[in-house]
Coordinates of C-alpha atoms in Angstrom, one line a residue:
M1 CA 0.0 0.0 0.0
P2 CA 1.2 3.6 -0.6
T3 CA 2.6 5.8 2.2
T4 CA 0.2 8.2 3.8
S5 CA 0.9 11.8 2.8
A6 CA 0.6 14.9 5.0
Y7 CA -1.8 16.0 2.2
D8 CA -3.6 19.2 3.1
R9 CA -7.3 19.1 2.1
T10 CA -8.0 22.7 3.2
P11 CA -5.2 24.9 1.9
T12 CA -5.8 28.6 2.6
I13 CA -4.8 32.0 1.4
D14 CA -4.5 34.8 4.0
L15 CA -6.9 37.7 3.9
P16 CA -5.2 41.2 4.2
R17 CA -4.1 41.9 7.8
G18 CA -6.9 43.2 10.0
E19 CA -9.7 41.8 7.8
R20 CA -12.2 39.4 9.4
V21 CA -14.6 36.8 8.4
L22 CA -18.0 37.7 9.9
T23 CA -20.9 35.4 10.7
G24 CA -24.2 35.5 12.6
K25 CA -25.0 38.8 14.3
D26 CA -21.7 40.4 13.4
L27 CA -22.5 39.8 9.7
W28 CA -25.8 41.6 9.8
A29 CA -24.5 44.4 12.1
S30 CA -21.8 45.1 9.6
L31 CA -24.3 45.4 6.7
R32 CA -26.6 47.6 8.9
G33 CA -23.7 49.8 9.8
A34 CA -22.7 50.3 6.2
A35 CA -26.2 51.1 5.2
S36 CA -26.8 53.6 8.1
S37 CA -24.6 56.3 6.6
H38 CA -26.9 56.6 3.6
G39 CA -29.8 58.3 5.2
D40 CA -33.2 56.9 6.1
R41 CA -33.8 55.2 2.8
P42 CA -30.7 53.0 2.4
L43 CA -30.7 50.4 -0.4
I44 CA -28.8 47.2 -0.1
A45 CA -28.4 44.8 -3.1
I46 CA -27.4 41.2 -2.3
D47 CA -26.6 39.8 -5.7
T48 CA -26.5 36.0 -5.5
Y49 CA -25.4 33.2 -7.8
P50 CA -27.6 30.5 -9.3
G51 CA -27.7 27.7 -6.8
T52 CA -28.3 29.9 -3.8
D53 CA -31.1 28.8 -1.5
L54 CA -32.9 32.1 -2.0
S55 CA -35.8 31.4 0.3
V56 CA -33.5 30.7 3.3
L57 CA -31.4 33.7 2.5
I58 CA -34.5 36.0 2.4
D59 CA -35.6 34.7 5.8
Q60 CA -32.1 35.4 7.1
V61 CA -32.1 38.9 5.7
R62 CA -35.5 39.6 7.3
A63 CA -34.3 38.3 10.7
G64 CA -30.9 40.0 10.5
L65 CA -32.2 43.4 9.2
P66 CA -35.6 44.0 10.9
G67 CA -37.3 47.1 9.6
F68 CA -36.0 46.7 6.1
E69 CA -38.3 45.9 3.2
V70 CA -37.0 42.8 1.3
I71 CA -37.6 42.5 -2.4
D72 CA -37.0 39.2 -4.2
V73 CA -35.6 40.3 -7.6
E74 CA -36.0 36.8 -9.0
S75 CA -39.7 37.4 -9.0
A76 CA -39.0 39.1 -12.3
A77 CA -37.5 36.0 -13.9
L78 CA -39.0 34.6 -17.1
S79 CA -41.4 31.7 -16.5
T80 CA -40.0 28.2 -16.5
E81 CA -41.6 27.6 -19.9
R82 CA -40.1 30.7 -21.5
L83 CA -36.7 29.9 -20.1
E84 CA -36.9 26.4 -21.6
T85 CA -38.0 27.9 -25.0
S86 CA -35.4 30.7 -25.0
F87 CA -32.5 28.4 -24.4
R88 CA -33.6 25.2 -26.1
E89 CA -30.7 25.3 -28.6
N90 CA -28.2 25.5 -25.7
L91 CA -29.8 22.8 -23.6
T92 CA -30.3 20.2 -26.3
D93 CA -31.9 16.8 -25.7
D94 CA -28.6 15.2 -24.8
R95 CA -28.0 14.0 -21.3
V96 CA -24.5 15.5 -21.0
F97 CA -23.7 17.9 -23.8
G98 CA -25.2 21.3 -24.6
V99 CA -24.0 24.2 -26.6
M100 CA -22.1 27.0 -24.9
S101 CA -24.3 30.0 -24.3
H102 CA -23.3 33.7 -24.8
A103 CA -26.4 35.0 -23.1
T104 CA -26.2 37.8 -20.6
I105 CA -28.3 38.1 -17.5
D106 CA -31.0 40.2 -19.0
A107 CA -32.1 37.3 -21.2
F108 CA -33.3 35.5 -18.1
F109 CA -35.7 38.2 -16.9
D110 CA -39.0 39.7 -18.0
P111 CA -38.4 43.3 -19.0
E112 CA -41.8 44.5 -17.8
K113 CA -41.3 42.9 -14.4
V114 CA -37.8 44.3 -14.1
A115 CA -39.2 47.8 -14.8
T116 CA -41.7 47.3 -12.0
L117 CA -38.9 46.3 -9.6
K118 CA -36.8 49.3 -10.6
A119 CA -39.8 51.6 -9.9
D120 CA -40.4 49.9 -6.5
A121 CA -36.8 50.4 -5.6
Q122 CA -36.8 54.1 -6.7
Q123 CA -40.0 54.8 -4.7
R124 CA -39.0 53.0 -1.5
R125 CA -40.0 54.7 1.8
G126 CA -37.4 53.2 4.0
G127 CA -34.5 50.8 4.2
T128 CA -34.8 48.2 1.4
V129 CA -32.9 45.1 0.5
L130 CA -32.9 43.7 -3.1
V131 CA -32.1 40.0 -3.0
G132 CA -31.4 37.5 -5.8
W133 CA -29.4 36.9 -8.9
G134 CA -29.2 40.2 -10.8
A135 CA -30.0 42.4 -7.7
A136 CA -27.2 44.8 -8.7
T137 CA -28.9 45.5 -12.0
I138 CA -32.1 46.8 -10.5
A139 CA -30.8 50.0 -8.9
D140 CA -27.6 51.8 -8.0
A141 CA -27.5 50.5 -4.4
D142 CA -25.9 52.2 -1.5
V143 CA -24.4 48.9 -0.4
T144 CA -23.7 46.1 -2.9
V145 CA -23.0 42.5 -1.7
L146 CA -21.8 39.8 -4.0
G147 CA -23.0 36.3 -3.0
E148 CA -20.7 33.5 -4.1
M149 CA -21.2 29.8 -4.6
A150 CA -18.6 27.1 -5.4
R151 CA -19.3 24.9 -8.4
W152 CA -18.8 21.7 -6.4
E153 CA -21.3 22.7 -3.8
I154 CA -23.8 23.6 -6.6
Q155 CA -23.3 20.1 -8.1
Q156 CA -23.8 18.5 -4.7
R157 CA -27.1 20.4 -4.3
Y158 CA -28.2 19.1 -7.7
R159 CA -27.6 15.6 -6.6
R160 CA -29.6 16.2 -3.4
G161 CA -32.6 17.4 -5.5
M162 CA -32.1 21.1 -6.0
P163 CA -33.5 22.2 -9.4
N164 CA -31.7 24.5 -11.8
W165 CA -32.4 28.2 -11.6
H166 CA -36.2 28.7 -12.0
A167 CA -36.5 25.3 -13.6
D168 CA -39.0 22.6 -12.7
N169 CA -36.5 19.7 -12.7
A170 CA -35.8 18.8 -9.1
D171 CA -36.2 15.1 -9.9
E172 CA -34.2 15.2 -13.1
D173 CA -31.0 13.3 -13.8
P174 CA -28.1 15.3 -12.0
L175 CA -26.1 15.1 -15.2
R176 CA -28.7 17.1 -17.1
K177 CA -28.8 19.7 -14.3
I178 CA -25.0 20.0 -14.4
K179 CA -25.2 20.4 -18.2
R180 CA -27.7 23.3 -17.8
G181 CA -25.4 24.9 -15.3
F182 CA -22.2 24.4 -17.3
F183 CA -23.4 25.5 -20.7
L184 CA -25.9 28.1 -19.7
E185 CA -26.4 29.4 -16.1
W186 CA -22.8 29.6 -14.9
R187 CA -21.7 31.3 -18.1
A188 CA -24.2 34.1 -17.8
A189 CA -23.7 34.4 -14.0
D190 CA -19.9 34.7 -14.5
R191 CA -20.4 37.4 -17.1
H192 CA -22.6 39.2 -14.7
K193 CA -20.4 39.1 -11.6
R194 CA -17.0 39.9 -13.1
P195 CA -17.7 43.7 -13.5
L196 CA -18.9 43.8 -9.9
F197 CA -15.5 42.7 -8.4
D198 CA -14.0 46.2 -8.4
T199 CA -16.9 47.9 -6.7
V200 CA -18.7 45.5 -4.3
D201 CA -18.8 46.6 -0.7
F202 CA -19.0 43.1 0.7
V203 CA -18.8 39.4 -0.5
L204 CA -21.1 36.8 1.0
D205 CA -20.1 33.1 1.2
L206 CA -23.3 31.2 0.6
N207 CA -21.9 27.6 0.5
H208 CA -23.2 26.8 4.0
T209 CA -26.9 27.6 3.6
H210 CA -27.6 28.1 7.3
E211 CA -24.3 29.8 8.2
P212 CA -23.4 32.4 5.6
S213 CA -20.2 34.4 6.2
L214 CA -19.1 37.9 5.1
I215 CA -15.9 39.7 4.2
S216 CA -15.4 43.2 3.0
G217 CA -15.0 44.0 -0.7
D218 CA -11.5 45.3 0.2
A219 CA -10.6 42.0 1.8
F220 CA -11.8 40.1 -1.3
R221 CA -9.9 42.3 -3.7
G222 CA -6.8 42.3 -1.4
A223 CA -6.7 38.5 -1.2
L224 CA -7.1 38.2 -5.0
A225 CA -4.4 40.8 -5.6
A226 CA -1.9 39.0 -3.3
A227 CA -2.5 35.5 -4.6
P228 CA -0.6 35.8 -7.9
T229 CA 2.5 37.0 -6.1
R230 CA 3.2 33.5 -4.6
P231 CA 2.6 29.8 -5.0
F232 CA -0.8 28.6 -3.9
R233 CA -3.2 25.6 -3.9
V234 CA -6.9 25.4 -4.6
A235 CA -9.2 23.5 -2.3
P236 CA -9.5 19.9 -3.6
Y237 CA -12.6 17.8 -3.6
F238 CA -13.1 14.0 -3.9
D239 CA -15.8 12.0 -5.5
P240 CA -16.7 8.2 -5.7
G241 CA -17.3 6.4 -9.0
V242 CA -18.1 3.0 -10.3
W243 CA -14.4 2.3 -11.1
G244 CA -13.1 4.1 -8.0
G245 CA -10.2 2.8 -5.9
Q246 CA -8.7 2.9 -2.4
W247 CA -5.4 4.7 -2.9
M248 CA -6.6 8.2 -2.1
K249 CA -8.2 7.1 1.1
Q250 CA -4.9 6.3 2.6
V251 CA -2.6 8.9 0.9
C252 CA -5.0 11.8 1.3
G253 CA -6.5 10.9 4.6
L254 CA -10.1 10.4 3.4
D255 CA -13.1 8.8 5.0
E256 CA -12.4 5.1 5.3
S257 CA -16.1 4.3 5.5
E258 CA -16.8 5.4 1.9
P259 CA -16.8 2.5 -0.6
N260 CA -14.2 4.2 -2.9
Y261 CA -12.9 7.5 -4.3
A262 CA -12.6 7.8 -8.1
W263 CA -11.7 11.4 -8.7
S264 CA -9.9 14.2 -7.0
F265 CA -10.0 17.6 -8.6
D266 CA -6.9 19.4 -7.2
G267 CA -5.8 22.0 -9.7
V268 CA -8.9 22.9 -11.6
P269 CA -9.7 26.6 -11.1
E270 CA -12.8 26.1 -13.3
E271 CA -14.2 23.8 -10.6
N272 CA -12.2 24.2 -7.4
S273 CA -12.4 26.9 -4.7
L274 CA -10.0 29.2 -2.9
L275 CA -10.2 29.2 0.9
L276 CA -9.5 32.6 2.4
T277 CA -8.6 32.9 6.1
D278 CA -8.3 35.5 8.8
G279 CA -6.4 32.9 10.9
E280 CA -9.5 31.6 12.7
S281 CA -12.2 31.2 10.1
T282 CA -12.3 30.4 6.4
F283 CA -14.2 31.9 3.6
Q284 CA -14.8 30.1 0.3
I285 CA -14.9 31.7 -3.2
P286 CA -14.6 30.1 -6.6
A287 CA -11.0 29.9 -7.7
I288 CA -12.2 31.1 -11.1
D289 CA -12.6 34.6 -9.4
L290 CA -8.8 34.8 -9.3
V291 CA -8.6 34.1 -13.0
F292 CA -11.2 36.7 -13.8
A293 CA -9.6 39.3 -11.5
H294 CA -5.9 39.0 -12.3
P295 CA -5.5 37.0 -15.5
R296 CA -2.2 38.6 -16.7
E297 CA -0.5 38.2 -13.3
L298 CA -1.7 34.6 -12.9
L299 CA -1.5 33.3 -16.5
G300 CA 1.1 35.6 -18.0
E301 CA 0.6 38.0 -20.9
R302 CA 1.0 35.4 -23.6
T303 CA -1.2 32.7 -22.1
F304 CA -3.8 35.4 -21.5
A305 CA -3.5 36.6 -25.0
R306 CA -4.1 33.0 -26.3
F307 CA -6.9 31.9 -23.9
G308 CA -8.4 35.0 -22.3
A309 CA -9.4 34.9 -18.7
E310 CA -9.5 31.1 -18.6
F311 CA -7.2 28.7 -16.8
P312 CA -6.2 26.2 -19.6
I313 CA -4.4 23.5 -17.6
R314 CA -6.0 20.9 -15.4
F315 CA -4.5 18.5 -12.9
D316 CA -6.7 15.8 -11.4
L317 CA -6.3 12.3 -9.8
L318 CA -8.0 9.1 -11.1
D319 CA -7.9 6.3 -8.6
T320 CA -8.5 2.7 -9.9
M321 CA -6.3 1.0 -7.3
G322 CA -8.5 -1.9 -6.2
G323 CA -11.2 -0.6 -8.6
G324 CA -11.9 -1.1 -12.3
N325 CA -11.1 0.2 -15.7
L326 CA -12.1 3.7 -16.8
S327 CA -14.6 3.8 -19.7
L328 CA -13.0 3.3 -23.1
Q329 CA -13.2 6.8 -24.6
V330 CA -12.0 9.5 -27.0
H331 CA -12.0 13.3 -26.8
P332 CA -13.2 15.6 -29.6
L333 CA -10.9 17.3 -32.1
T334 CA -10.8 21.1 -31.8
D335 CA -12.8 21.6 -35.0
Y336 CA -15.5 19.3 -33.7
I337 CA -15.8 20.8 -30.2
R338 CA -16.0 24.3 -31.6
D339 CA -18.5 23.4 -34.3
R340 CA -20.8 21.3 -32.2
F341 CA -20.5 22.7 -28.7
G342 CA -19.2 26.2 -29.0
M343 CA -15.9 25.5 -27.1
S344 CA -12.7 27.3 -28.3
Y345 CA -10.3 24.4 -27.5
T346 CA -10.4 20.7 -26.7
Q347 CA -9.4 18.2 -24.0
D348 CA -6.0 17.0 -25.0
E349 CA -4.6 15.1 -22.0
S350 CA -2.1 12.7 -20.6
Y351 CA -1.8 10.0 -17.9
Y352 CA 1.1 10.4 -15.5
M353 CA 1.3 7.3 -13.4
L354 CA 1.6 8.4 -9.8
D355 CA 1.4 4.8 -8.7
A356 CA 0.6 1.4 -10.3
G357 CA 0.0 -2.2 -9.4
D358 CA 1.9 -5.1 -11.0
D359 CA -1.0 -5.7 -13.4
A360 CA -1.7 -2.0 -14.3
L361 CA -2.4 -1.3 -18.0
V362 CA -3.2 1.7 -20.2
Y363 CA -5.4 1.2 -23.3
L364 CA -4.0 3.5 -25.9
G365 CA -4.4 3.8 -29.7
L366 CA -5.8 1.3 -32.1
K367 CA -4.1 -1.9 -33.1
T368 CA -2.6 -1.9 -36.6
G369 CA -5.0 -3.3 -39.2
V370 CA -8.2 -2.8 -37.2
D371 CA -11.2 -3.0 -39.5
R372 CA -13.2 0.2 -39.0
Q373 CA -16.6 -1.3 -39.8
R374 CA -16.1 -4.3 -37.6
L375 CA -15.1 -2.1 -34.7
T376 CA -18.1 0.1 -35.3
D377 CA -20.4 -2.9 -35.5
D378 CA -19.1 -4.4 -32.3
L379 CA -19.4 -1.1 -30.4
T380 CA -23.0 -0.8 -31.6
R381 CA -23.8 -4.3 -30.6
A382 CA -22.2 -3.8 -27.2
Q383 CA -24.2 -0.6 -26.7
S384 CA -27.4 -2.5 -27.3
G385 CA -26.4 -5.2 -24.8
E386 CA -26.0 -7.9 -27.4
I387 CA -22.3 -8.5 -26.7
S388 CA -19.5 -7.4 -24.4
F389 CA -17.1 -5.3 -26.4
P390 CA -13.7 -7.1 -26.9
A391 CA -11.6 -4.1 -26.3
E392 CA -8.3 -6.0 -26.4
D393 CA -9.0 -7.0 -30.0
Y394 CA -9.0 -3.5 -31.1
V395 CA -7.0 -1.3 -28.7
N396 CA -3.3 -1.5 -27.8
T397 CA -2.5 -2.3 -24.1
Y398 CA 0.6 -1.1 -22.4
P399 CA 2.0 -2.2 -19.1
A400 CA 2.1 0.8 -16.8
K401 CA 4.5 1.4 -13.9
K402 CA 5.0 4.3 -11.5
H403 CA 6.2 7.5 -13.2
D404 CA 5.3 6.4 -16.7
H405 CA 3.7 9.1 -18.8
F406 CA 1.3 8.5 -21.7
A407 CA 0.3 11.3 -24.0
I408 CA -3.3 11.3 -25.3
P409 CA -4.0 13.9 -27.9
A410 CA -7.6 14.4 -28.8
G411 CA -8.9 11.8 -31.2
T412 CA -6.9 9.0 -29.6
V413 CA -8.8 6.0 -28.2
H414 CA -7.8 5.4 -24.6
C415 CA -8.5 4.5 -21.0
S416 CA -6.7 3.6 -17.8
G417 CA -7.0 0.1 -16.5
R418 CA -7.6 -1.1 -13.0
N419 CA -4.9 -0.8 -10.3
S420 CA -3.6 2.5 -11.5
M421 CA -3.2 5.9 -9.8
V422 CA -3.3 8.5 -12.6
L423 CA -2.3 12.1 -12.3
E424 CA -4.2 13.4 -15.3
I425 CA -2.5 16.4 -16.9
S426 CA -4.8 17.9 -19.5
A427 CA -6.5 20.9 -21.0
T428 CA -9.4 22.2 -19.0
P429 CA -12.7 21.3 -20.9
Y430 CA -13.1 18.3 -18.6
I431 CA -16.7 17.5 -19.5
F432 CA -16.0 16.4 -23.1
T433 CA -15.4 12.7 -22.8
F434 CA -17.1 10.6 -25.5
K435 CA -17.5 7.1 -23.9
M436 CA -17.4 4.2 -26.3
W437 CA -17.7 1.3 -23.9
D438 CA -18.1 1.1 -20.2
W439 CA -17.5 -2.6 -19.4
D440 CA -21.2 -3.5 -19.0
R441 CA -21.5 -1.2 -15.9
V442 CA -24.2 1.1 -14.6
G443 CA -23.5 4.3 -12.6
L444 CA -23.7 4.6 -8.8
D445 CA -27.3 5.6 -9.2
G446 CA -28.1 2.3 -10.9
T447 CA -28.7 3.8 -14.4
P448 CA -26.5 3.2 -17.4
R449 CA -23.7 5.7 -17.8
P450 CA -24.0 7.8 -20.9
I451 CA -22.4 6.5 -24.1
H452 CA -21.8 8.9 -27.0
L453 CA -20.9 6.5 -29.8
E454 CA -21.8 8.7 -32.7
H455 CA -19.6 11.5 -31.3
A456 CA -16.8 9.1 -30.6
L457 CA -16.8 7.5 -34.1
A458 CA -16.7 11.0 -35.6
N459 CA -13.5 11.9 -33.7
I460 CA -11.4 8.7 -33.7
Q461 CA -8.2 9.2 -35.5
W462 CA -8.0 5.8 -37.3
D463 CA -4.3 6.2 -38.4
R464 CA -3.1 6.3 -34.7
E465 CA -2.3 2.6 -34.8
T466 CA 0.3 0.6 -32.9
E467 CA 3.5 1.9 -34.5
W468 CA 2.4 5.5 -34.4
T469 CA 1.3 5.2 -30.7
N470 CA 4.6 3.5 -29.8
D471 CA 6.6 6.3 -31.5
N472 CA 4.6 9.3 -30.4
L473 CA 2.7 8.6 -27.1
V474 CA 4.6 6.1 -25.0
D475 CA 7.9 6.6 -23.2
Q476 CA 8.8 10.0 -24.6
V477 CA 11.3 11.0 -21.9
E478 CA 14.1 13.2 -22.9
S479 CA 16.9 14.6 -20.8
V480 CA 17.0 18.5 -20.7
T481 CA 19.6 19.6 -18.3
E482 CA 21.0 19.0 -14.8
G483 CA 22.9 20.6 -11.9
D484 CA 24.1 19.9 -8.4
G485 CA 21.5 17.7 -6.8
W486 CA 18.9 17.9 -9.6
R487 CA 18.1 17.0 -13.1
E488 CA 15.3 18.0 -15.5
E489 CA 13.5 15.8 -18.1
R490 CA 10.9 16.4 -20.7
T491 CA 8.1 13.9 -20.5
G492 CA 5.8 15.3 -23.2
L493 CA 3.3 16.1 -24.4
H494 CA 2.8 15.3 -28.1
H495 CA 3.3 18.2 -30.5
L496 CA -0.4 18.2 -31.3
E497 CA -1.1 19.2 -27.7
F498 CA -0.3 22.7 -26.3
I499 CA 0.9 21.6 -22.9
E500 CA 4.6 21.1 -22.1
V501 CA 5.5 18.8 -19.2
R502 CA 8.9 18.8 -17.4
R503 CA 9.9 16.5 -14.6
H504 CA 12.6 17.5 -12.0
W505 CA 14.3 14.9 -9.9
F506 CA 16.1 16.5 -6.9
T507 CA 17.9 15.8 -3.6
G508 CA 19.1 19.3 -3.4
T509 CA 17.7 22.7 -4.6
A510 CA 16.1 22.6 -8.0
P511 CA 15.9 25.9 -9.9
H512 CA 12.7 27.0 -11.7
D513 CA 11.5 30.1 -13.5
T514 CA 8.0 30.7 -14.8
H515 CA 9.5 32.7 -17.7
G516 CA 6.3 34.7 -17.7
T517 CA 3.7 31.9 -18.0
V518 CA 1.7 30.0 -15.3
N519 CA 3.2 26.8 -14.0
V520 CA 1.1 23.9 -12.5
L521 CA 3.1 21.3 -10.5
N522 CA 2.5 18.2 -8.5
L523 CA 5.0 16.6 -6.0
V524 CA 5.0 13.1 -7.5
E525 CA 7.9 11.6 -5.4
G526 CA 9.1 12.4 -1.9
S527 CA 7.3 13.3 1.4
E528 CA 7.6 17.1 1.6
A529 CA 9.3 20.0 -0.2
V530 CA 9.4 23.7 0.1
V531 CA 9.0 26.3 -2.7
E532 CA 11.1 29.4 -2.1
S533 CA 11.9 32.7 -3.7
P534 CA 15.7 33.4 -4.3
S535 CA 15.0 37.0 -3.6
G536 CA 12.6 36.5 -0.7
A537 CA 9.6 37.8 -2.7
F538 CA 7.2 35.4 -1.1
E539 CA 7.1 33.3 2.1
P540 CA 8.4 29.7 1.8
F541 CA 5.5 27.5 0.7
V542 CA 5.5 23.8 1.8
V543 CA 4.0 21.1 -0.3
H544 CA 3.4 17.4 0.3
Y545 CA 3.3 14.2 -1.7
A546 CA 0.5 14.2 -4.4
E547 CA -0.4 17.8 -3.8
T548 CA -0.9 20.0 -6.9
F549 CA 0.2 23.6 -6.6
I550 CA 0.1 26.6 -8.9
V551 CA 3.0 29.1 -9.4
P552 CA 1.6 32.2 -11.1
A553 CA 3.4 33.7 -14.0
A554 CA 4.2 36.9 -12.0
V555 CA 6.4 34.9 -9.6
G556 CA 9.4 34.5 -12.0
E557 CA 12.3 32.6 -10.4
Y558 CA 11.7 30.1 -7.6
T559 CA 13.3 27.0 -6.2
I560 CA 12.1 23.7 -4.8
R561 CA 14.0 21.5 -2.3
P562 CA 13.3 18.7 0.2
H563 CA 12.0 19.9 3.5
G564 CA 11.0 18.6 6.9
A565 CA 10.1 14.9 6.6
G566 CA 11.4 14.8 3.1
V567 CA 15.0 15.8 3.9
G568 CA 17.3 13.0 2.7
E569 CA 14.8 11.6 0.2
T570 CA 14.8 11.8 -3.6
H571 CA 12.0 14.0 -4.7
A572 CA 10.3 14.7 -8.1
T573 CA 7.9 17.2 -9.4
V574 CA 6.1 17.3 -12.7
K575 CA 5.5 20.8 -14.1
A576 CA 3.1 21.8 -16.9
F577 CA 2.8 25.1 -18.8
V578 CA 1.5 26.3 -22.1
R579 CA 4.0 25.6 -24.8
G580 CA 5.1 28.7 -26.7
T581 CA 4.1 31.2 -24.1
T582 CA 7.4 31.6 -22.2
R583 CA 9.7 34.6 -22.7
S584 CA 12.5 32.3 -23.7
A585 CA 12.4 30.1 -26.8
A586 CA 15.1 27.9 -25.3
D587 CA 12.8 27.0 -22.4
T588 CA 10.6 24.9 -24.7
G589 CA 12.9 24.0 -27.5
L590 CA 10.3 25.6 -29.8
P591 CA 9.9 29.1 -31.3
A592 CA 8.8 31.7 -28.7
L593 CA 5.5 33.5 -29.3
V594 CA 6.1 36.8 -31.0

């Protein structure tokens, strides 16, 4: 069994000195105090995020701010039927995939009802609170509060029966709810909230329905401004699955009573949160807020120019140790994902083997000479339940051992087998997996897992056969350079993929430099290391085995060396960055972006 790590499941970022996380009576007293300086008709806008339990929040506002009139701005929302009709093309009939929406928040509301709300706010006779998604659009409030929700918490609420925003779908398949959030609601909500960052007076953490917490807008902005000046971690989350394993339970110190853990998202700002702390309490905001607020400092000028305010690299863990195979799958080509789903780039990826059993395998690429029609027919028969798909007849299998790295450019048939602990290093559009075969399984909810055979067959690159896979995707390690107590290797990825990966082995101090582009790293060997600034620009940052951490582009030079329990051990990190976005062409072996 693997060694237990000192893995930190609640990494934090400090709030500016003197700032506090407020709860209970202190929260409402702070809001009342801020409003009191605006005369006898103060207006407070609490602008929430889709997924907020609005009825509970309204009750809390009434109890916490007695004497204030409370207006539910979501009473102006379009009817459930009109929302369905308006966004039918984005929602589609598919269980998983929609089409990315470019709607703004006004498309979700009835203009006549909004006009009435604006008139009510203008004609108020006393203290008034506007509550709900879009509250800040109703009037120029004296005090504006931004309510925040984490994506993971929203997904958990979907599973527990929460419907989508003003939808009548409480009992619907959670995958369909997530689809509606991902393709529609979250996109519009993020467009709405980004302009508020610079001016909000307070930010409200609504992830704990019955215990909201509050920080000042200055605290929020100060924490986000400080984050890109130093290494940091996002707050990971873990989830079970039909193929899940037992490795993360021990290494990451998880609940032993759970049957398994399949996924850990630890390094996905699109999904993860940041935990801000005053030293006593924590305050949760979506990590994507940092990407929105400081994209140049975090990503670097060239990565930002290429992707906009979007974090393009994802690290996550896939645990099949004592579990089962992942689904046999393929990811869409860029042209396909743009044309069908409105995404600007695709899910190129790789499997880095953090650990592996003696029988671990990776399924990768087609066998030479595969008959396309026969494969298609067998997949179709398997989908109907007529046969079990003979994957080994069609797909190459490669023995996998610890620290192997397999590149998987989009269009390549692949999956990880059982008894593997995969660090998946990939581009961010995580939702776009076209399952071809799922080994006769159903999901944890007892229903068949979604298969997208038509999409998969349209994207398989049939020329990626055995010889091509051997030459391009397996065992591509190259020596780069070395120094006293360290050496650097290139482990990929394939030239069709935009991510570059470097591995550093070290017993001493290994030098690094962001060269102006964001670095994402994981400590893949060794107990504990410390990340330091040669100039003392940031406080030493300690990381533990299997933890993913982000070094913002603005950091520049940094070093990593064994620390604490890791002193005397050989350590290794893998580091990913966007190829062609560094200041130095020599850093990637490719032409620099000009």
